[in-house]
Short mmCIF file of N, CA and C in Angstrom, two decimals:
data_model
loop_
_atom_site.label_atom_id
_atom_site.label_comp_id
_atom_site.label_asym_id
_atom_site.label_seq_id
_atom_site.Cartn_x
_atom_site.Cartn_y
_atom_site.Cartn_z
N UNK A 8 0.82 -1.19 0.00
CA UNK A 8 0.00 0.00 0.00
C UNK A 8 0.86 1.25 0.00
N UNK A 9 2.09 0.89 0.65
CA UNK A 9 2.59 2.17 0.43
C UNK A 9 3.46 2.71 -0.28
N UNK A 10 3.15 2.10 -1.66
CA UNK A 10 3.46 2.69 -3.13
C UNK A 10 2.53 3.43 -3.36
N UNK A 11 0.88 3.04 -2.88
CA UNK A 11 -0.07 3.98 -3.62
C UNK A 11 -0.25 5.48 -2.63
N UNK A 12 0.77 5.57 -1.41
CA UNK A 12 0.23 6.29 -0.78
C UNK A 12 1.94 7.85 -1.16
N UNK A 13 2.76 6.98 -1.58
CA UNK A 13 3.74 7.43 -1.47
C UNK A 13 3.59 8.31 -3.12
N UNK A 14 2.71 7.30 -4.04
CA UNK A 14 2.65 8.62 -5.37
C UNK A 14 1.45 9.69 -4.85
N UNK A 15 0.62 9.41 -4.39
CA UNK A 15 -0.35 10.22 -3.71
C UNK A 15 0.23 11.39 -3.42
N UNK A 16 0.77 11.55 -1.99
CA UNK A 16 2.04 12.54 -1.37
C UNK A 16 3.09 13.06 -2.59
N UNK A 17 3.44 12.76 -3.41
CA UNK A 17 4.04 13.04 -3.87
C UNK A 17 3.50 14.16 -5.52
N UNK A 18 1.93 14.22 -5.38
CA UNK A 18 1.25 14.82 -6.36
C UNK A 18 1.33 16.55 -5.69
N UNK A 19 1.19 17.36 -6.62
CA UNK A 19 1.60 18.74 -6.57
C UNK A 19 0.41 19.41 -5.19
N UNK A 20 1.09 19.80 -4.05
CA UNK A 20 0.09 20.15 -3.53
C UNK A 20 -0.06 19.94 -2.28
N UNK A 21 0.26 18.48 -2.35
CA UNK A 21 -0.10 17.49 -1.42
C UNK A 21 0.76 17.42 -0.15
N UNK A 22 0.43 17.32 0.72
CA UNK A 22 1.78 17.54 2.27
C UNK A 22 2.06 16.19 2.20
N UNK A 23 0.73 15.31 2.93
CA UNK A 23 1.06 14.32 3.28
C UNK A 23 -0.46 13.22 3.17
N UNK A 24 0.10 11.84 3.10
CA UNK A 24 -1.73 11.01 2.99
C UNK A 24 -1.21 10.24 3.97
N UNK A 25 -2.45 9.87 5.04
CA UNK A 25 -2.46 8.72 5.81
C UNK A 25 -3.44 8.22 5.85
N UNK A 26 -3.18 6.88 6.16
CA UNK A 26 -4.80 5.62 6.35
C UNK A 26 -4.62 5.49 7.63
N UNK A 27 -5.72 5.05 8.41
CA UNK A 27 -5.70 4.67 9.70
C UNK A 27 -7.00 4.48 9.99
N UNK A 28 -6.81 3.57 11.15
CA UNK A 28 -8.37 2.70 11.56
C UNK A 28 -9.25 3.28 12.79
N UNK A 29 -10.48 3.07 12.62
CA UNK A 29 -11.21 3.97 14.11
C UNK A 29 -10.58 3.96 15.06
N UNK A 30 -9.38 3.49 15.74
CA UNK A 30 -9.09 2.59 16.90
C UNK A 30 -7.96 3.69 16.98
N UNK A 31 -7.53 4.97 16.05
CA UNK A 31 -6.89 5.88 15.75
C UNK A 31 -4.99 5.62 15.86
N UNK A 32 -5.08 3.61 15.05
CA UNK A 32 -3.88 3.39 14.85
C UNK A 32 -3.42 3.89 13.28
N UNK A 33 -2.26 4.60 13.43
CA UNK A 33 -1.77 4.84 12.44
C UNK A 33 -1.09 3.58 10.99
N UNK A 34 -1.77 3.60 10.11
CA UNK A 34 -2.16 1.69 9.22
C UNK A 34 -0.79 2.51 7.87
N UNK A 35 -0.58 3.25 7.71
CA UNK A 35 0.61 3.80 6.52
C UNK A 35 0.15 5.24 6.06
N UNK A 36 1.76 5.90 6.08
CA UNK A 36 1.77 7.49 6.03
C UNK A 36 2.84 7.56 5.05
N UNK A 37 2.66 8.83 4.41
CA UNK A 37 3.74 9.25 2.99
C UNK A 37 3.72 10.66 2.92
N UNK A 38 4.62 11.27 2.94
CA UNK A 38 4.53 12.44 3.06
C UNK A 38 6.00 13.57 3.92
N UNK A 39 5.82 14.95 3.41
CA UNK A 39 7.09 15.25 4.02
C UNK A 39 6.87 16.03 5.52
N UNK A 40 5.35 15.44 6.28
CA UNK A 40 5.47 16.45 7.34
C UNK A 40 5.31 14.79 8.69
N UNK A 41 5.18 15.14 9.86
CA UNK A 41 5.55 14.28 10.60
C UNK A 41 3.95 12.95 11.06
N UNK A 42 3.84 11.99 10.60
CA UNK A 42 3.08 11.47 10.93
C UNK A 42 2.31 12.08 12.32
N UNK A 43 0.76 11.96 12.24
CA UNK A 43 -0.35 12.44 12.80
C UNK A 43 -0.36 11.76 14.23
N UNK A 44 -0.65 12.29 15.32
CA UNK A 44 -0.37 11.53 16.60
C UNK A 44 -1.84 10.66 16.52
N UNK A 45 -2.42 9.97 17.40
CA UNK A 45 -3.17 8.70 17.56
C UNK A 45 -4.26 9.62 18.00
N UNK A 46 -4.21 10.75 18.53
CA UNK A 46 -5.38 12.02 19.28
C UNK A 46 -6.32 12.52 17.94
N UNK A 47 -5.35 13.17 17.03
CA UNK A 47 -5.38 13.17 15.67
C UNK A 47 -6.00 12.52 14.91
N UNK A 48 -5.93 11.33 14.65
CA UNK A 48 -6.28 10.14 13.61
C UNK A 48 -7.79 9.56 14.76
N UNK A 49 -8.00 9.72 15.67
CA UNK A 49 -9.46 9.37 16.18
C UNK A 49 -10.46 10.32 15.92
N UNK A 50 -9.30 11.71 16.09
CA UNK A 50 -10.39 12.84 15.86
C UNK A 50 -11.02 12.90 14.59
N UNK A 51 -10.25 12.45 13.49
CA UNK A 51 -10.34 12.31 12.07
C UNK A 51 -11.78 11.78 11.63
N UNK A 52 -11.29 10.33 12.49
CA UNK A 52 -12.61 9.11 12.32
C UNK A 52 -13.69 9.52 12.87
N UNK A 53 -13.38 10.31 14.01
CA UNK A 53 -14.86 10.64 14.93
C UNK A 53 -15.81 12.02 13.63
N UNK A 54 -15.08 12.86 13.41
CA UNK A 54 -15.78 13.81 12.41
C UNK A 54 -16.19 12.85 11.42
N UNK A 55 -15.61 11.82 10.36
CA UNK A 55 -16.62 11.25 9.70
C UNK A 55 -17.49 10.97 10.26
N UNK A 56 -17.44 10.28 11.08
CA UNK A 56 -18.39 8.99 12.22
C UNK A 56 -19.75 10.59 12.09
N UNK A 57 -19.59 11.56 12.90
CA UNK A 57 -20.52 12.45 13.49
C UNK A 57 -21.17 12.61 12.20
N UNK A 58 -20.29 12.78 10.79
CA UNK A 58 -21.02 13.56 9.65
C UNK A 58 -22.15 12.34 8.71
N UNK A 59 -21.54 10.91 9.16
CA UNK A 59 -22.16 10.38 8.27
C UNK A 59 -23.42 9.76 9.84
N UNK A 60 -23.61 10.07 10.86
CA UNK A 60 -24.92 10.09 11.85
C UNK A 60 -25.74 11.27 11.00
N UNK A 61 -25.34 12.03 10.92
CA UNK A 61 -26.36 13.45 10.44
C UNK A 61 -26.45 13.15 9.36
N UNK A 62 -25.86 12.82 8.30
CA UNK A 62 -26.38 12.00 7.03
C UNK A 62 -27.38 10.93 6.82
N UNK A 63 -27.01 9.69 7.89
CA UNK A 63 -28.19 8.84 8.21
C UNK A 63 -29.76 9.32 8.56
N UNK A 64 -29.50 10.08 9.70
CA UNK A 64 -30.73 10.97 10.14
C UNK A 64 -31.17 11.92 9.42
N UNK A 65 -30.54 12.45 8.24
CA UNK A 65 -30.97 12.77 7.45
C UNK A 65 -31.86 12.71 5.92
N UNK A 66 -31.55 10.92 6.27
CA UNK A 66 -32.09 10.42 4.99
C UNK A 66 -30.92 10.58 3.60
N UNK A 67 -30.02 11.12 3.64
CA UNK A 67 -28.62 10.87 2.88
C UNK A 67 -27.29 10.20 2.94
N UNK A 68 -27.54 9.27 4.33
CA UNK A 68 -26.73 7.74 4.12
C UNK A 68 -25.58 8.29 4.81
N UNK A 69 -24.15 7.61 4.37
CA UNK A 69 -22.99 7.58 5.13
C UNK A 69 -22.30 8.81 4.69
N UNK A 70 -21.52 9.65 5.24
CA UNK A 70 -20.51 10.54 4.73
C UNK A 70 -19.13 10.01 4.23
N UNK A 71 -19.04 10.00 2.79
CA UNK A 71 -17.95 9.94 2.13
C UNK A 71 -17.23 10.35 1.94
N UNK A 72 -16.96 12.00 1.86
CA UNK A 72 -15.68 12.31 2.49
C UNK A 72 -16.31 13.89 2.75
N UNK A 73 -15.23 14.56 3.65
CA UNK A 73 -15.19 15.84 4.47
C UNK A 73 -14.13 16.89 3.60
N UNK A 74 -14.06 17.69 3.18
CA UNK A 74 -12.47 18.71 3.06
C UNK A 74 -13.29 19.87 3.87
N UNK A 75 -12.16 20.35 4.21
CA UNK A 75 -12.12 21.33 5.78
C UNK A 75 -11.08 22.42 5.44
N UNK A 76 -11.23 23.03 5.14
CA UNK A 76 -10.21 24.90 4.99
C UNK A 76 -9.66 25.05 5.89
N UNK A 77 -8.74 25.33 6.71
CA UNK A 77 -8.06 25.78 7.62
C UNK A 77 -6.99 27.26 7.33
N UNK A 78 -6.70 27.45 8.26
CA UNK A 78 -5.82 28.56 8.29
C UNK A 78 -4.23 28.28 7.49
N UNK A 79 -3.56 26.86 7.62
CA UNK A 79 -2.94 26.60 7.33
C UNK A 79 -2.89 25.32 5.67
N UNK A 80 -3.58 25.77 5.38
CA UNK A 80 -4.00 24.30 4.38
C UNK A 80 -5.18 24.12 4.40
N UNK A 81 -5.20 22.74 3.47
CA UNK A 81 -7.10 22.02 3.90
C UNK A 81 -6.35 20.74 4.15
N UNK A 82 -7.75 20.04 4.43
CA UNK A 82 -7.67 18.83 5.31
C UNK A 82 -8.99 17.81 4.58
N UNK A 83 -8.41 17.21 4.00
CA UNK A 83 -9.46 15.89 3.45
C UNK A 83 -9.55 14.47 4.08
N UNK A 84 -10.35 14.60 4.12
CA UNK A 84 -10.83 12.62 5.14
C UNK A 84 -11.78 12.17 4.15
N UNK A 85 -11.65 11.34 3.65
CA UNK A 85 -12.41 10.25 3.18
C UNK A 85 -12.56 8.74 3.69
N UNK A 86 -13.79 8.27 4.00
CA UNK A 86 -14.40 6.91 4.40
C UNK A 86 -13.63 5.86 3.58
N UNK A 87 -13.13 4.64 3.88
CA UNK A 87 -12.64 3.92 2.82
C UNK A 87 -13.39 2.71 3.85
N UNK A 88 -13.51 1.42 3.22
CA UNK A 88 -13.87 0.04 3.75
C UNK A 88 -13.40 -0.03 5.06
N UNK A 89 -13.63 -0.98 5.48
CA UNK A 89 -12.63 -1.70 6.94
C UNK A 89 -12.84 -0.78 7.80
N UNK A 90 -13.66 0.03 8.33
CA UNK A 90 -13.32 1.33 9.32
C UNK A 90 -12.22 1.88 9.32
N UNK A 91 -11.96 2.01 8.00
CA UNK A 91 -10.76 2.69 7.46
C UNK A 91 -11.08 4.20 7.25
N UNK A 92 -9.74 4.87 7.35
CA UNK A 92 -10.33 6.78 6.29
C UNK A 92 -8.98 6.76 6.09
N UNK A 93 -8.47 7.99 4.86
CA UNK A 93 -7.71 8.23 4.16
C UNK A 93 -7.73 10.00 4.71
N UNK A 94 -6.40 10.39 5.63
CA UNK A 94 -6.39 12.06 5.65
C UNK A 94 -5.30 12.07 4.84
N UNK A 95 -5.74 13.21 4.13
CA UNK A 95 -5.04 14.24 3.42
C UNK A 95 -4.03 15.35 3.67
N UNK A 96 -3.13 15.71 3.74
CA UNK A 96 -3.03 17.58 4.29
C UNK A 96 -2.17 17.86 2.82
N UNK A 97 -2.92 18.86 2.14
CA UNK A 97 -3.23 19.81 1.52
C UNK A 97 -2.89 21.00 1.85
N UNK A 98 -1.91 21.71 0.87
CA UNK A 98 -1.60 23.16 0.98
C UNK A 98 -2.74 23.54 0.55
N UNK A 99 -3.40 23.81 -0.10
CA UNK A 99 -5.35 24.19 -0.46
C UNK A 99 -6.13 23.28 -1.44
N UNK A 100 -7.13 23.63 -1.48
CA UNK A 100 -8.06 22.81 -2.21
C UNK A 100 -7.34 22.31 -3.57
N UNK A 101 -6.68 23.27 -4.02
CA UNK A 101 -7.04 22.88 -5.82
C UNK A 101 -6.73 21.78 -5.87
N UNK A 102 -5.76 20.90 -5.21
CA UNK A 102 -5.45 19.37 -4.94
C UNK A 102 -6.33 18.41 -4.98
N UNK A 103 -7.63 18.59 -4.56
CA UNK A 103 -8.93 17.81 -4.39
C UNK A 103 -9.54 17.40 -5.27
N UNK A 104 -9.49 17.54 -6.68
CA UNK A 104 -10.03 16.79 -7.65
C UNK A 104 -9.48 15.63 -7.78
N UNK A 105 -7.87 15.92 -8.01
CA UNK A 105 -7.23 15.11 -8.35
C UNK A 105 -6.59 13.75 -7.43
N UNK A 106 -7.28 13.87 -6.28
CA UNK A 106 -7.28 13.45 -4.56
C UNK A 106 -8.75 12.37 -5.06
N UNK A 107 -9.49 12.76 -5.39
CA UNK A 107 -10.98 12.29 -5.64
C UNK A 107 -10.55 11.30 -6.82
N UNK A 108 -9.77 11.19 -7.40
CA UNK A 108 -9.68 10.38 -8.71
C UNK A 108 -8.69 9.17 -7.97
N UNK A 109 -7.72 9.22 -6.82
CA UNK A 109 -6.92 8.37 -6.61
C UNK A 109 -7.48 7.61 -5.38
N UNK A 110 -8.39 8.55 -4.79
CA UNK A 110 -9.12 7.90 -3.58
C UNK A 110 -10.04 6.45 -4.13
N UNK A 111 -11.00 6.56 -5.02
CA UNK A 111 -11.46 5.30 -6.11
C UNK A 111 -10.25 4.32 -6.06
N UNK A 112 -9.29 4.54 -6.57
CA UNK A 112 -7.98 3.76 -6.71
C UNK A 112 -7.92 2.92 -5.22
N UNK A 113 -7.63 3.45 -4.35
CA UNK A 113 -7.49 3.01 -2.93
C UNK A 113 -8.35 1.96 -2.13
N UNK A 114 -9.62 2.75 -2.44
CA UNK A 114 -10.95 2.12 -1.78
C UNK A 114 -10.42 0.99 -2.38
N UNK A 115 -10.49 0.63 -3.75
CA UNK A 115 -10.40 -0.73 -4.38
C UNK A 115 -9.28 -1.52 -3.70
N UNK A 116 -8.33 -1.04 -3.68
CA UNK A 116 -7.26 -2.16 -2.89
C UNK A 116 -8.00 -2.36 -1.20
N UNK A 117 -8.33 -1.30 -0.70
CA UNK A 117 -8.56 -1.84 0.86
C UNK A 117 -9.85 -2.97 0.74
N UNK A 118 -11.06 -3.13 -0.41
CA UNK A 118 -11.85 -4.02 -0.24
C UNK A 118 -11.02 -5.24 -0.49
N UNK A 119 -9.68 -5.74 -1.07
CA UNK A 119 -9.27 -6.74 -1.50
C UNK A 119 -8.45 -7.15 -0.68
N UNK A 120 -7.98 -6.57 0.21
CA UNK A 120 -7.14 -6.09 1.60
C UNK A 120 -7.46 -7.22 2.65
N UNK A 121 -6.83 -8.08 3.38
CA UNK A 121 -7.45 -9.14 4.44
C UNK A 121 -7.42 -7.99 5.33
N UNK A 122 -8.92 -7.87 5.98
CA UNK A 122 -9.22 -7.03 7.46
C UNK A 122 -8.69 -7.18 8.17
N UNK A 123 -8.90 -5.75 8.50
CA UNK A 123 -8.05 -5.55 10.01
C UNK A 123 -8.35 -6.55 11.37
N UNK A 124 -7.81 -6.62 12.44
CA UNK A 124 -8.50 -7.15 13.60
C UNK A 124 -10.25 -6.36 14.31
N UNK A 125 -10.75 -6.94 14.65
CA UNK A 125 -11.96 -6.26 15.16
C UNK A 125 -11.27 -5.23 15.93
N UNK A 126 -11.59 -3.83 16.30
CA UNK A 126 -11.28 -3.11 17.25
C UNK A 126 -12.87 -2.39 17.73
N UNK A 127 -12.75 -1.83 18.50
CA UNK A 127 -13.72 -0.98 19.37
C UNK A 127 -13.83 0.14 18.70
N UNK A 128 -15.06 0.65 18.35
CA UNK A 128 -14.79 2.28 17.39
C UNK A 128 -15.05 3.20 18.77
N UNK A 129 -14.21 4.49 19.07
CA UNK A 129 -14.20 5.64 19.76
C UNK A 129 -15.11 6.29 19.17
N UNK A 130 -16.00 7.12 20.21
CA UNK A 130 -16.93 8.27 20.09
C UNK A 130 -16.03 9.62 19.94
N UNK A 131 -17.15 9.69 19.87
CA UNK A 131 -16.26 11.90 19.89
C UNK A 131 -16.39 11.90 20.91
N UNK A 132 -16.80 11.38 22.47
CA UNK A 132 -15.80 12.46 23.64
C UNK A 132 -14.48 11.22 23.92
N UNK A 133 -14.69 10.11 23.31
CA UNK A 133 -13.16 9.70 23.68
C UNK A 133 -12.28 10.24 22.83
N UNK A 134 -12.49 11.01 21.42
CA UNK A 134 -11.71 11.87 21.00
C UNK A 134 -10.90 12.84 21.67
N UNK A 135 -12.03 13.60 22.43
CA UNK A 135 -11.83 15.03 22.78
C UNK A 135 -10.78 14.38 23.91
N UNK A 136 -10.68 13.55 24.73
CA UNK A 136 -10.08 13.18 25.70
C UNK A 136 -9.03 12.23 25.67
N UNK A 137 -8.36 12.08 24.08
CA UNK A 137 -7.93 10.72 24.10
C UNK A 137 -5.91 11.64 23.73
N UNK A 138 -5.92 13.18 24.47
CA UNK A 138 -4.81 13.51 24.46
C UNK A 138 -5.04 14.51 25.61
N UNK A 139 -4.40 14.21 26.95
CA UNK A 139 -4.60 15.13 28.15
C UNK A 139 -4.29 16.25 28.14
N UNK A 140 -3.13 16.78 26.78
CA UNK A 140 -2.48 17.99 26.94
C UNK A 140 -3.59 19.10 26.50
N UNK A 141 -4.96 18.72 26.19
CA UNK A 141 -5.97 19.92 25.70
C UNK A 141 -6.66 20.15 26.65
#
């Protein structure tokens, strides 16, 4: 996998891509900034998790992916199989089309992928709490 994550990162734009599982273990990272701490990568999963509840209850199903503007960049999460997601960091959007064309690519290998171990999925307040220094 981490050939497909390493041309990813390496597309114009792009900081860095990581996969990682609800359980907010870090599963493969590519990129030139410092892998995402475990506080990070739950918080990731928990914002899908919250967006695709309000989707359900909404009558528009699971949330497939999020991009998020920030002060410093954007930030893309996309849902992949396995209680998997794919973050992004993005110097800005214009990256995101071309993020959307390789994400397809991905999904496909993680359905062919032998699953992960069962883990426990974290809520959003074990997010908020799952790094003491905040």
């Amino acid at each position: 996998m981490n050939l497909e994550l390493t041309a990813l990162a390496s597309l114009p734009g792009i900081q860095q891509a990581v996969i990682a599982d609800d359980a907010g273990r870090l599963l493969d990272c590519a990129g030139e900034m410092e892998a995402p701490s475990a506080a990070v990568l739950v918080l990731a999963h928990a914002t899908l998790a919250a967006a695709s509840e309000l989707g359900r209850r909404s009558g528009s199903g699971d949330c497939l992916e999020i991009i998020q503007q920030h002060e410093g960049g954007c930030i893309y999460l996309h849902s992949l199989p396995q209680h998997r997601l794919l973050l992004i960091r993005c110097q800005n959007a214009d990256a995101i089309p071309l993020v959307r064309s390789v994400c397809q690519h991905l999904a496909t290998l993680l359905e062919t992928a032998r699953p992960p171990a069962s883990t426990a999925s974290l809520d959003l307040a074990s997010a908020l709490h799952a790094e003491p220094a905040w």
